[in-house]
Tab-separated table of C-alpha atoms in Angstrom:
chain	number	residue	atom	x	y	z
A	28	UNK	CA	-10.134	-14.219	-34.902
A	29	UNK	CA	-12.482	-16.214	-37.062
A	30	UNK	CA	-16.557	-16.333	-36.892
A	31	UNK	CA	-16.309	-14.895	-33.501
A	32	UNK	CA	-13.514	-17.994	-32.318
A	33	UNK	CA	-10.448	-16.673	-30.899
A	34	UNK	CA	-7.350	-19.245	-31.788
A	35	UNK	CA	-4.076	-19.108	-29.475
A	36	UNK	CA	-0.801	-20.635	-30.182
A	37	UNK	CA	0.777	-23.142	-28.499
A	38	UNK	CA	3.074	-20.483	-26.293
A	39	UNK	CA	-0.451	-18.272	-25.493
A	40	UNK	CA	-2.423	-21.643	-24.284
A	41	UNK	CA	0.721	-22.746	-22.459
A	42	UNK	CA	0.791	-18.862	-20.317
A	43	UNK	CA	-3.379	-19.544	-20.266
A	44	UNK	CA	-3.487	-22.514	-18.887
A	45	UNK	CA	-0.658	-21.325	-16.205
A	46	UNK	CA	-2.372	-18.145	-15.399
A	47	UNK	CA	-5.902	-19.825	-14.637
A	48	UNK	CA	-3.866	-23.018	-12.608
A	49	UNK	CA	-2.074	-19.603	-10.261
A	50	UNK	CA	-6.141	-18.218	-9.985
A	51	UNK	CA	-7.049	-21.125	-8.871
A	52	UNK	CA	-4.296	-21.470	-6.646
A	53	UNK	CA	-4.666	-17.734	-4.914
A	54	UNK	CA	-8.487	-18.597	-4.702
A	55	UNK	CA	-7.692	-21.816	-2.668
A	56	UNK	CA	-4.895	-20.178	-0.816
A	57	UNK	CA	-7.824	-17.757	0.125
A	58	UNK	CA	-10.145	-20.289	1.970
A	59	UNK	CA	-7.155	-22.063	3.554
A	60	UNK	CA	-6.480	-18.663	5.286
A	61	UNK	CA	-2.582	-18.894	3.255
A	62	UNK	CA	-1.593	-15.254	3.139
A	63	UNK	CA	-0.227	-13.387	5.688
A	64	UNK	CA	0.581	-10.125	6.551
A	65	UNK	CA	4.188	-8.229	6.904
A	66	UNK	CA	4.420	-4.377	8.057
A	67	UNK	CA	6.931	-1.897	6.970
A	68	UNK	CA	7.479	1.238	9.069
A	69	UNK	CA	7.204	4.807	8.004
A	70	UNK	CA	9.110	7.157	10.631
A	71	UNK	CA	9.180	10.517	11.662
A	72	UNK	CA	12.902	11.453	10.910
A	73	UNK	CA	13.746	13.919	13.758
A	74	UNK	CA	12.235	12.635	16.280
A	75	UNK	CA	11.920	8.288	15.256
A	76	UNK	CA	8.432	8.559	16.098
A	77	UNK	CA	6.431	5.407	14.304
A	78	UNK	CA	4.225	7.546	12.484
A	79	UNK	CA	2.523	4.310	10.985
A	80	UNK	CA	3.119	1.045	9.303
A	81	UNK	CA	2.131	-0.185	5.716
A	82	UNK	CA	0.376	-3.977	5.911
A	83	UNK	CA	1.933	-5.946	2.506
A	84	UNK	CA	0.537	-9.574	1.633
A	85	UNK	CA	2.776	-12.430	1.455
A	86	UNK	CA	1.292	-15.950	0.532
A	87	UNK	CA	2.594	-19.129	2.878
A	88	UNK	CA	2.607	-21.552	0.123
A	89	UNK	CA	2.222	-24.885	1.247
A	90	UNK	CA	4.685	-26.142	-1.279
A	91	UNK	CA	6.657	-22.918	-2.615
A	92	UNK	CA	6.355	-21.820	0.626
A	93	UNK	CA	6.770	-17.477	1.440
A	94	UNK	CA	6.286	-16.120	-1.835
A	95	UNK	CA	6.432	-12.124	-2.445
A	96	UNK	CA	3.720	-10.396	-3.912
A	97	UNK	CA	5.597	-10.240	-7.615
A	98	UNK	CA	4.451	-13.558	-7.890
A	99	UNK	CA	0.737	-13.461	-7.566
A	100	UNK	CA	-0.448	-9.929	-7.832
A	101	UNK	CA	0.159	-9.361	-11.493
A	102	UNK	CA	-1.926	-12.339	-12.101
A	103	UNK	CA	-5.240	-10.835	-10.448
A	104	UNK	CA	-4.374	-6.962	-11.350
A	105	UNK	CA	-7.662	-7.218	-13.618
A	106	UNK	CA	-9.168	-9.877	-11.522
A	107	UNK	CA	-12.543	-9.710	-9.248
A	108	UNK	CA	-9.569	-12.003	-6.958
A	109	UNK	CA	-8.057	-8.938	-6.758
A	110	UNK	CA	-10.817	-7.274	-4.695
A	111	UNK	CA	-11.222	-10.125	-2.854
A	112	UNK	CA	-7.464	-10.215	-1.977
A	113	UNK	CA	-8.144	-6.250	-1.168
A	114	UNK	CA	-10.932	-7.248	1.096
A	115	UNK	CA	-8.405	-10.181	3.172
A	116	UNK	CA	-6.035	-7.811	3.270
A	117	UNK	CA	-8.261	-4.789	4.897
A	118	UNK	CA	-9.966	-7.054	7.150
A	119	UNK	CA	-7.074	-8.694	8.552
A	120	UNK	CA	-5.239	-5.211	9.227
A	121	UNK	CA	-8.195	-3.974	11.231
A	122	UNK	CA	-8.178	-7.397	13.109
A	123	UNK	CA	-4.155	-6.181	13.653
A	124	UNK	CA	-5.062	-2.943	14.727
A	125	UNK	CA	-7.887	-4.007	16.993
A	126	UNK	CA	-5.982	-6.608	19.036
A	127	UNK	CA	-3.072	-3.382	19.358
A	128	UNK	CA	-5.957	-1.261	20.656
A	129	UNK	CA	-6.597	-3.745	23.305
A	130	UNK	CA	-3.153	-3.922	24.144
A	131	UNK	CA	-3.247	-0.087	24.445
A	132	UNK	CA	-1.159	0.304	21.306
A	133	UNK	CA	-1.621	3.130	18.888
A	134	UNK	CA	-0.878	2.185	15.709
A	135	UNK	CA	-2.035	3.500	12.044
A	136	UNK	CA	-2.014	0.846	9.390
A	137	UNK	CA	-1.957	1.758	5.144
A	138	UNK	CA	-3.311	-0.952	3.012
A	139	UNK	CA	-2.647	-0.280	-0.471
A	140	UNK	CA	-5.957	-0.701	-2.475
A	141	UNK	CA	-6.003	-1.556	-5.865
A	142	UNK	CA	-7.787	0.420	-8.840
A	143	UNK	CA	-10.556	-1.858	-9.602
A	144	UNK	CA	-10.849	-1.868	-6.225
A	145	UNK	CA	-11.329	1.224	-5.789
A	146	UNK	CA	-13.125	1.705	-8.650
A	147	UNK	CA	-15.672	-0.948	-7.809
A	148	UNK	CA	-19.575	-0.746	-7.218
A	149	UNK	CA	-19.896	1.105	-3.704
A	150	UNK	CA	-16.842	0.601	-2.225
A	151	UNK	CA	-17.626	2.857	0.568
A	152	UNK	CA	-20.596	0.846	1.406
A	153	UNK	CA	-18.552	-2.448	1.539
A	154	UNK	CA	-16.058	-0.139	3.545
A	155	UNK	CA	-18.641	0.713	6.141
A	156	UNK	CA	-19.448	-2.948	6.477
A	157	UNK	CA	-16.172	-4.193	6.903
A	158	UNK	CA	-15.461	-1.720	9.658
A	159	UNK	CA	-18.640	-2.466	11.461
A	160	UNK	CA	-17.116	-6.130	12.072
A	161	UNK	CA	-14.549	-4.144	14.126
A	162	UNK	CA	-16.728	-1.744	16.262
A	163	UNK	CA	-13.408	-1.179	18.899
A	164	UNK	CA	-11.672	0.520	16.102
A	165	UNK	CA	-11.195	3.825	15.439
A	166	UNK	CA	-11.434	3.911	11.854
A	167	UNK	CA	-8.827	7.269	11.771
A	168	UNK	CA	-6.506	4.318	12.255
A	169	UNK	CA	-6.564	3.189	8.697
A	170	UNK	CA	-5.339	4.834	5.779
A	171	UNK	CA	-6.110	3.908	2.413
A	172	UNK	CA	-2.807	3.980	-0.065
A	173	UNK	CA	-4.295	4.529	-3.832
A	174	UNK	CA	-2.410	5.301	-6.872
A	175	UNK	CA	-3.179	8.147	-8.909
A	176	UNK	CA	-4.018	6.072	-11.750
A	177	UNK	CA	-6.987	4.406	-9.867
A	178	UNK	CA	-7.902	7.893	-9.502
A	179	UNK	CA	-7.368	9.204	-12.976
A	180	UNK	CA	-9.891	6.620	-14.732
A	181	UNK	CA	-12.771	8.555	-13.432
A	182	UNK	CA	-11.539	11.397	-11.642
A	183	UNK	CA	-15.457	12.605	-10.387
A	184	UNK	CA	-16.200	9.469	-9.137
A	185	UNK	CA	-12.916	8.751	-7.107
A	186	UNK	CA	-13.370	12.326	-5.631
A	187	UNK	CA	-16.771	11.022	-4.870
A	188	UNK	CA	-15.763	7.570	-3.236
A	189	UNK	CA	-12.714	8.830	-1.355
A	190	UNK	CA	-14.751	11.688	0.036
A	191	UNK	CA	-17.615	8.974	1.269
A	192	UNK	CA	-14.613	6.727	2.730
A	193	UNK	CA	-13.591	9.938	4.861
A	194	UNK	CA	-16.707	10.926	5.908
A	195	UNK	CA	-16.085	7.232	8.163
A	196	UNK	CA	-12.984	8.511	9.564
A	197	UNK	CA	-10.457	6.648	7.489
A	198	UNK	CA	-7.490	8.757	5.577
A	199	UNK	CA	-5.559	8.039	2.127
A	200	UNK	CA	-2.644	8.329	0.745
A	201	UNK	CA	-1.458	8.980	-2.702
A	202	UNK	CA	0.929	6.204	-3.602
A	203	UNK	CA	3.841	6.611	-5.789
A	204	UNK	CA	3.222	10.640	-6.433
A	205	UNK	CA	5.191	12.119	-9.749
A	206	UNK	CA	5.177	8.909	-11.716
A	207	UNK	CA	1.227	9.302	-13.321
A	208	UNK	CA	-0.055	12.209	-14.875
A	209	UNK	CA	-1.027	14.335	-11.864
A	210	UNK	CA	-1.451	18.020	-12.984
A	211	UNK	CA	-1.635	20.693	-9.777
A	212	UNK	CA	-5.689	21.012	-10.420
A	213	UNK	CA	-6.356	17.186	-9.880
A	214	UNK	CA	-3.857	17.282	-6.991
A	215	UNK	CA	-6.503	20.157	-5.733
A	216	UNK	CA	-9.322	18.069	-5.712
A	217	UNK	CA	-8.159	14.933	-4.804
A	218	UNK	CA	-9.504	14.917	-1.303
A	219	UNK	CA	-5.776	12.766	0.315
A	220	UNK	CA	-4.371	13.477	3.585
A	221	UNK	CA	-0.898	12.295	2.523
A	222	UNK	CA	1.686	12.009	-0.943
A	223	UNK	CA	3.893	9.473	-0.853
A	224	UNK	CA	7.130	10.492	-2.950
A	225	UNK	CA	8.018	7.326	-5.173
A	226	UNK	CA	11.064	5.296	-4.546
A	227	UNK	CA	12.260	6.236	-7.985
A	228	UNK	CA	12.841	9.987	-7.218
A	229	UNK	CA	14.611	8.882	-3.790
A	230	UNK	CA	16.959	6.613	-5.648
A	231	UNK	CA	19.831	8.613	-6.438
A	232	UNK	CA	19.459	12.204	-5.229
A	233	UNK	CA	22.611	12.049	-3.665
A	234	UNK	CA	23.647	13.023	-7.244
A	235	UNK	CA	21.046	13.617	-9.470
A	236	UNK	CA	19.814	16.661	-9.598
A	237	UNK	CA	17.070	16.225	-11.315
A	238	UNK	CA	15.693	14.232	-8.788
A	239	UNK	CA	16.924	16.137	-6.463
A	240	UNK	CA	14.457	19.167	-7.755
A	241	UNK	CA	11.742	16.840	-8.050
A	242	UNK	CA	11.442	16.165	-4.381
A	243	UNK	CA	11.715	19.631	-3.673
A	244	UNK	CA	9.008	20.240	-5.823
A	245	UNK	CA	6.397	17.390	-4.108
A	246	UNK	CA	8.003	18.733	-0.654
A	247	UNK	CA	6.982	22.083	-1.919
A	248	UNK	CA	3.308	21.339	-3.210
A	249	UNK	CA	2.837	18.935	-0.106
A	250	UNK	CA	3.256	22.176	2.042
A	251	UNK	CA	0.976	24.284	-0.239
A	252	UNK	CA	-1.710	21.761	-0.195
A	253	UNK	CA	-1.701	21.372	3.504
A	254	UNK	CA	-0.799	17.484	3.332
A	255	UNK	CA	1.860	15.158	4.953
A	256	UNK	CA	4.583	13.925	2.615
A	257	UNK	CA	6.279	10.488	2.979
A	258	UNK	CA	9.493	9.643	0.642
A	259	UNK	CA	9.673	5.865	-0.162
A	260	UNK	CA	12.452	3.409	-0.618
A	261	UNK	CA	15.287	5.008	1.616
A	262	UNK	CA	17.992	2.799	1.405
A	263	UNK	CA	21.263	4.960	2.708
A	264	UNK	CA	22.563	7.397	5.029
A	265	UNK	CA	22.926	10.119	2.275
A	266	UNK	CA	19.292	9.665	1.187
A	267	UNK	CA	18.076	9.961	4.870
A	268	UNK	CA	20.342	13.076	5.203
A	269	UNK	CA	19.503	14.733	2.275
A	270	UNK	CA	15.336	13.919	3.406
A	271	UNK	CA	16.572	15.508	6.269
A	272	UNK	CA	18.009	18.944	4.726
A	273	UNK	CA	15.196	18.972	2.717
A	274	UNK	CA	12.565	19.404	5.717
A	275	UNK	CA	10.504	15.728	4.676
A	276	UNK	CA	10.242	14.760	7.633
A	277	UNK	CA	8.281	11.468	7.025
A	278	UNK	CA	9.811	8.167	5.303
A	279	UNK	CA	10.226	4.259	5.073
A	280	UNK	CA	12.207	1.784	2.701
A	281	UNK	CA	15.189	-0.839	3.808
A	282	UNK	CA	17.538	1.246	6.115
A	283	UNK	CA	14.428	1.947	8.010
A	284	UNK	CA	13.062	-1.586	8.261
A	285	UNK	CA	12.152	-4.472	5.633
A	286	UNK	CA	8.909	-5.383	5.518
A	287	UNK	CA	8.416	-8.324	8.647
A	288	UNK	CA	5.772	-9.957	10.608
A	289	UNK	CA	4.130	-8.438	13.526
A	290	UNK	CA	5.617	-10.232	16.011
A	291	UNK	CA	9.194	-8.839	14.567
A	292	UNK	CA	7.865	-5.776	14.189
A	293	UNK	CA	6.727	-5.884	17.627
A	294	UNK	CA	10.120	-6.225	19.052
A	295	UNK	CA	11.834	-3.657	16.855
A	296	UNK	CA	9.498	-0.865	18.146
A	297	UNK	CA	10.029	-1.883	21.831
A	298	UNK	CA	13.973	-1.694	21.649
A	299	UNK	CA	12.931	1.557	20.679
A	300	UNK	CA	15.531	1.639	17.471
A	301	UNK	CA	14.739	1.218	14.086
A	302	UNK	CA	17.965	2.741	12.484
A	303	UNK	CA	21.408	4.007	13.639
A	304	UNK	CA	20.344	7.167	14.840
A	305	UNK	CA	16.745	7.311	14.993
A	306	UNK	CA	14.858	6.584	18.184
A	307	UNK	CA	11.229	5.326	18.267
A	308	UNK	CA	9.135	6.196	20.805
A	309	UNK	CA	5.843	3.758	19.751
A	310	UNK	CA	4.517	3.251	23.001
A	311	UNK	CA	5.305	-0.583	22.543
């Protein structure tokens, strides 16, 4: 850094250059209505009751064509895209959820919200404006997934914003619980309906006791704290057994159901079976 000039390399102009060519892609996928929307189920285990779905972007790239999230979410993590992506994504789950209502369908939807986001300038006033667009939705329909790190920047003011946001109906979620910095006095005041046990904790607790201990413990608190827990990333028999013996009775990940499009989704809940074993009953 010289006389206020910043001076890259050749590599550092090359990932640049790349970066602001994929921002300018996402922005143009934007107004050519690209991205679309998948849905991943999260089940009551006893009784294979949908207990909601989680809406996850996908981008229909003209020339790449369906490209995971991993490719263009890192690039606007920082990004005012990224609240703009936020905003597609929220608007186009209500839009979901309202033409379900008309159908007579009961369905809650998460949408994961990021922590600028969530962080931004009255976010529960662009909230209430978004929702207003949808006036045949019940807005108890929506839950709001946030991490606890968009929490932890400025705990007061997240207590603040997510307490505004509920006072419209909507719930939230706390996404990927155990892997931040959560202490039991900011779980306290964190006004969530729901912790979501990380994949991470899931993964192996067939034999690993550690983990093993560490979902007892959020099972524990979850019960203490009068909220719903929901483990993530089930991927085997054991793991949904051990869930099971364990009393969560909420979870979603790949043995459940991969993340799909509505209309797949749609079928799955009317054959009334999402995995060997579990029955839905979804009203579809």
């Amino acid at each position: 850094m010289r006389s206020g000039w910043l001076y890259l390399d050749a590599g550092e102009r090359s990932q640049y250059r790349a970066r602001q060519l994929l921002l300018e892609d996402i922005r143009r996928g934007l107004n050519q209505d690209e991205f679309r929307l998948y849905f991943q189920p999260k089940v009551n285990l006893r009784t294979g009751e949908v207990l909601g779905v989680e809406a996850l972007i996908r981008w229909q790239h003209p020339q790449e064509g369906l490209l995971p999230p991993s490719y263009f979410l890192p690039a606007i993590e920082h990004h005012t895209l990224n609240i703009q992506v936020g905003e597609w994504v929220l608007r186009n789950s209500l839009l979901q959820i309202q033409r379900w209502e008309q159908e007579g369908v009961r369905v809650n939807v998460s949408v994961n919200i990021a922590a600028n986001h969530l962080q931004s300038d009255n976010f529960a006033g662009h909230l209430t404006k978004i929702l207003s667009a949808f006036p045949g939705v019940d807005p108890v329909r929506l839950d709001l997934e946030i991490l606890e790190t968009a929490a932890l920047g400025d705990l007061d003011k997240a207590v603040q914003t997510i307490a505004d946001c509920r006072e419209l109906g909507v719930t939230f979620s706390l996404d990927d619980f155990g892997t931040g910095y959560s202490s039991l006095s900011y779980l306290k005041r964190l006004p969530v309906d729901t912790l979501k046990i990380d994949r991470e904790f899931v993964s192996g607790i067939e034999d690993d006791s550690e983990n093993l201990s560490i979902l007892q413990g959020v099972i524990g608190l979850s019960r203490v704290f009068g909220k719903q827990v929901v483990a993530e990333g089930v991927e085997t028999e054991e793991q949904l057994s051990f869930l099971k013996n364990q009393r969560c009775n909420f979870a979603q990940g790949y043995l459940i159901s991969r993340p799909i499009p509505v209309s797949d989704l749609e079928k799955a809940l009317a054959s009334g079976v999402l995995v060997a074993g579990i029955t839905a009953d979804s009203g579809l």
